């Protein structure tokens, strides 16, 4: 399903924005996919443990497991976010990006004119 969504997103962005925007989408799509994989690992790993504890009648242990998964997911998301934010400039430079010009391109100016 994510492949179909990526194709649709790419098609829409390619027809409404610049090529650099399509490139940005292509760079960020794997990050969303990686986030979904991590979420799946955490949730599918926790479900059987929580169900086992609930069938034993141990609601408190099930809540502990659930809380641990939520905290683990949040910490992993923060770590990924920090690394992505810190590495965005270097990644852009390695891929050949140059400092932004004041006008940001004609479509950006048109959007600014419409939105103000």
PDB file of C-alpha atoms in Angstrom:
ATOM      1  CA  UNK A   1       0.000   0.000   0.000  1.00  0.00           C
ATOM      2  CA  UNK A   2       2.846   2.418   0.698  1.00  0.00           C
ATOM      3  CA  UNK A   3       4.144   1.907  -2.849  1.00  0.00           C
ATOM      4  CA  UNK A   4       0.817   2.956  -4.343  1.00  0.00           C
ATOM      5  CA  UNK A   5       0.733   5.955  -2.024  1.00  0.00           C
ATOM      6  CA  UNK A   6       4.267   6.888  -3.045  1.00  0.00           C
ATOM      7  CA  UNK A   7       3.367   6.756  -6.722  1.00  0.00           C
ATOM      8  CA  UNK A   8       0.258   8.878  -6.188  1.00  0.00           C
ATOM      9  CA  UNK A   9       2.151  11.387  -4.035  1.00  0.00           C
ATOM     10  CA  UNK A  10       4.934  11.601  -6.608  1.00  0.00           C
ATOM     11  CA  UNK A  11       2.446  12.100  -9.441  1.00  0.00           C
ATOM     12  CA  UNK A  12       0.583  14.888  -7.620  1.00  0.00           C
ATOM     13  CA  UNK A  13       3.747  16.669  -6.511  1.00  0.00           C
ATOM     14  CA  UNK A  14       5.323  16.340  -9.971  1.00  0.00           C
ATOM     15  CA  UNK A  15       2.321  18.080 -11.517  1.00  0.00           C
ATOM     16  CA  UNK A  16       1.988  20.829  -8.910  1.00  0.00           C
ATOM     17  CA  UNK A  17       5.532  21.630  -7.745  1.00  0.00           C
ATOM     18  CA  UNK A  18       9.166  21.780  -8.846  1.00  0.00           C
ATOM     19  CA  UNK A  19      11.540  18.885  -9.431  1.00  0.00           C
ATOM     20  CA  UNK A  20      13.330  19.636  -6.160  1.00  0.00           C
ATOM     21  CA  UNK A  21      10.064  18.929  -4.337  1.00  0.00           C
ATOM     22  CA  UNK A  22       9.788  15.548  -6.059  1.00  0.00           C
ATOM     23  CA  UNK A  23      13.365  14.840  -4.984  1.00  0.00           C
ATOM     24  CA  UNK A  24      12.552  15.784  -1.406  1.00  0.00           C
ATOM     25  CA  UNK A  25       9.606  13.390  -1.448  1.00  0.00           C
ATOM     26  CA  UNK A  26      11.831  10.635  -2.795  1.00  0.00           C
ATOM     27  CA  UNK A  27      14.312  11.216   0.024  1.00  0.00           C
ATOM     28  CA  UNK A  28      11.728  11.258   2.807  1.00  0.00           C
ATOM     29  CA  UNK A  29       9.559   8.334   1.696  1.00  0.00           C
ATOM     30  CA  UNK A  30      12.004   5.689   2.990  1.00  0.00           C
ATOM     31  CA  UNK A  31      12.055   7.437   6.356  1.00  0.00           C
ATOM     32  CA  UNK A  32       8.281   7.078   6.646  1.00  0.00           C
ATOM     33  CA  UNK A  33       8.582   3.441   5.625  1.00  0.00           C
ATOM     34  CA  UNK A  34      11.269   2.848   8.269  1.00  0.00           C
ATOM     35  CA  UNK A  35       9.034   4.468  10.890  1.00  0.00           C
ATOM     36  CA  UNK A  36       6.182   2.150   9.906  1.00  0.00           C
ATOM     37  CA  UNK A  37       8.473  -0.882  10.165  1.00  0.00           C
ATOM     38  CA  UNK A  38       9.615   0.116  13.653  1.00  0.00           C
ATOM     39  CA  UNK A  39       6.001   0.696  14.726  1.00  0.00           C
ATOM     40  CA  UNK A  40       5.022  -2.731  13.369  1.00  0.00           C
ATOM     41  CA  UNK A  41       7.870  -4.466  15.175  1.00  0.00           C
ATOM     42  CA  UNK A  42       6.935  -2.831  18.463  1.00  0.00           C
ATOM     43  CA  UNK A  43       3.195  -3.369  18.177  1.00  0.00           C
ATOM     44  CA  UNK A  44       3.275  -6.930  16.818  1.00  0.00           C
ATOM     45  CA  UNK A  45       5.878  -7.871  19.402  1.00  0.00           C
ATOM     46  CA  UNK A  46       3.898  -6.416  22.286  1.00  0.00           C
ATOM     47  CA  UNK A  47       0.454  -7.765  21.370  1.00  0.00           C
ATOM     48  CA  UNK A  48       1.114 -11.427  22.224  1.00  0.00           C
ATOM     49  CA  UNK A  49       2.803 -10.498  25.497  1.00  0.00           C
ATOM     50  CA  UNK A  50      -0.063  -8.250  26.519  1.00  0.00           C
ATOM     51  CA  UNK A  51      -2.645 -10.883  25.561  1.00  0.00           C
ATOM     52  CA  UNK A  52      -0.767 -13.563  27.537  1.00  0.00           C
ATOM     53  CA  UNK A  53      -0.738 -11.365  30.625  1.00  0.00           C
ATOM     54  CA  UNK A  54      -4.413 -10.478  30.246  1.00  0.00           C
ATOM     55  CA  UNK A  55      -5.415 -14.142  29.927  1.00  0.00           C
ATOM     56  CA  UNK A  56      -3.485 -14.859  33.127  1.00  0.00           C
ATOM     57  CA  UNK A  57      -5.505 -12.091  34.772  1.00  0.00           C
ATOM     58  CA  UNK A  58      -2.450  -9.916  35.304  1.00  0.00           C
ATOM     59  CA  UNK A  59      -3.736  -6.525  34.139  1.00  0.00           C
ATOM     60  CA  UNK A  60      -0.974  -4.596  35.887  1.00  0.00           C
ATOM     61  CA  UNK A  61       1.789  -6.457  34.019  1.00  0.00           C
ATOM     62  CA  UNK A  62      -0.092  -5.922  30.726  1.00  0.00           C
ATOM     63  CA  UNK A  63      -0.240  -2.193  31.454  1.00  0.00           C
ATOM     64  CA  UNK A  64       3.482  -2.163  32.223  1.00  0.00           C
ATOM     65  CA  UNK A  65       4.258  -3.813  28.878  1.00  0.00           C
ATOM     66  CA  UNK A  66       1.983  -1.374  27.057  1.00  0.00           C
ATOM     67  CA  UNK A  67       3.595   1.608  28.787  1.00  0.00           C
ATOM     68  CA  UNK A  68       7.061   0.262  28.030  1.00  0.00           C
ATOM     69  CA  UNK A  69       6.211  -0.028  24.326  1.00  0.00           C
ATOM     70  CA  UNK A  70       4.809   3.522  24.222  1.00  0.00           C
ATOM     71  CA  UNK A  71       7.899   4.911  25.958  1.00  0.00           C
ATOM     72  CA  UNK A  72      10.251   2.887  23.735  1.00  0.00           C
ATOM     73  CA  UNK A  73       8.486   4.097  20.589  1.00  0.00           C
ATOM     74  CA  UNK A  74       8.605   7.695  21.767  1.00  0.00           C
ATOM     75  CA  UNK A  75      12.308   7.507  22.619  1.00  0.00           C
ATOM     76  CA  UNK A  76      13.122   5.890  19.262  1.00  0.00           C
ATOM     77  CA  UNK A  77      11.095   8.553  17.449  1.00  0.00           C
ATOM     78  CA  UNK A  78      12.946  11.325  19.298  1.00  0.00           C
ATOM     79  CA  UNK A  79      16.328   9.776  18.516  1.00  0.00           C
ATOM     80  CA  UNK A  80      15.423   9.388  14.841  1.00  0.00           C
ATOM     81  CA  UNK A  81      14.130  12.965  14.753  1.00  0.00           C
ATOM     82  CA  UNK A  82      17.303  14.359  16.295  1.00  0.00           C
ATOM     83  CA  UNK A  83      19.512  12.464  13.840  1.00  0.00           C
ATOM     84  CA  UNK A  84      17.380  13.530  10.876  1.00  0.00           C
ATOM     85  CA  UNK A  85      17.347  17.175  11.975  1.00  0.00           C
ATOM     86  CA  UNK A  86      21.075  17.208  12.697  1.00  0.00           C
ATOM     87  CA  UNK A  87      21.986  15.485   9.441  1.00  0.00           C
ATOM     88  CA  UNK A  88      19.629  17.327   7.102  1.00  0.00           C
ATOM     89  CA  UNK A  89      22.093  20.062   6.156  1.00  0.00           C
ATOM     90  CA  UNK A  90      24.994  17.698   5.556  1.00  0.00           C
ATOM     91  CA  UNK A  91      22.812  15.314   3.562  1.00  0.00           C
ATOM     92  CA  UNK A  92      21.561  18.190   1.414  1.00  0.00           C
ATOM     93  CA  UNK A  93      25.089  19.397   0.726  1.00  0.00           C
ATOM     94  CA  UNK A  94      26.290  15.892  -0.133  1.00  0.00           C
ATOM     95  CA  UNK A  95      23.448  15.599  -2.627  1.00  0.00           C
ATOM     96  CA  UNK A  96      24.434  18.877  -4.291  1.00  0.00           C
ATOM     97  CA  UNK A  97      22.047  21.394  -2.739  1.00  0.00           C
ATOM     98  CA  UNK A  98      23.059  25.029  -2.790  1.00  0.00           C
ATOM     99  CA  UNK A  99      21.995  27.792  -0.399  1.00  0.00           C
ATOM    100  CA  UNK A 100      18.428  28.915  -0.998  1.00  0.00           C
ATOM    101  CA  UNK A 101      17.826  31.967  -3.136  1.00  0.00           C
ATOM    102  CA  UNK A 102      15.573  34.733  -1.774  1.00  0.00           C
ATOM    103  CA  UNK A 103      12.760  34.022  -4.221  1.00  0.00           C
ATOM    104  CA  UNK A 104      12.609  30.204  -3.624  1.00  0.00           C
ATOM    105  CA  UNK A 105      11.285  29.628  -7.122  1.00  0.00           C
ATOM    106  CA  UNK A 106       8.282  30.970  -9.046  1.00  0.00           C
ATOM    107  CA  UNK A 107       5.676  28.604  -7.634  1.00  0.00           C
ATOM    108  CA  UNK A 108       6.694  29.443  -4.073  1.00  0.00           C
ATOM    109  CA  UNK A 109       6.246  33.145  -4.868  1.00  0.00           C
ATOM    110  CA  UNK A 110       2.824  32.468  -6.389  1.00  0.00           C
ATOM    111  CA  UNK A 111       1.791  30.571  -3.262  1.00  0.00           C
ATOM    112  CA  UNK A 112       3.030  33.403  -1.037  1.00  0.00           C
ATOM    113  CA  UNK A 113       1.064  35.928  -3.111  1.00  0.00           C
ATOM    114  CA  UNK A 114      -2.135  33.874  -2.874  1.00  0.00           C
ATOM    115  CA  UNK A 115      -1.827  33.072   0.821  1.00  0.00           C
ATOM    116  CA  UNK A 116      -1.180  36.652   1.971  1.00  0.00           C
TER     117      UNK A 116
END
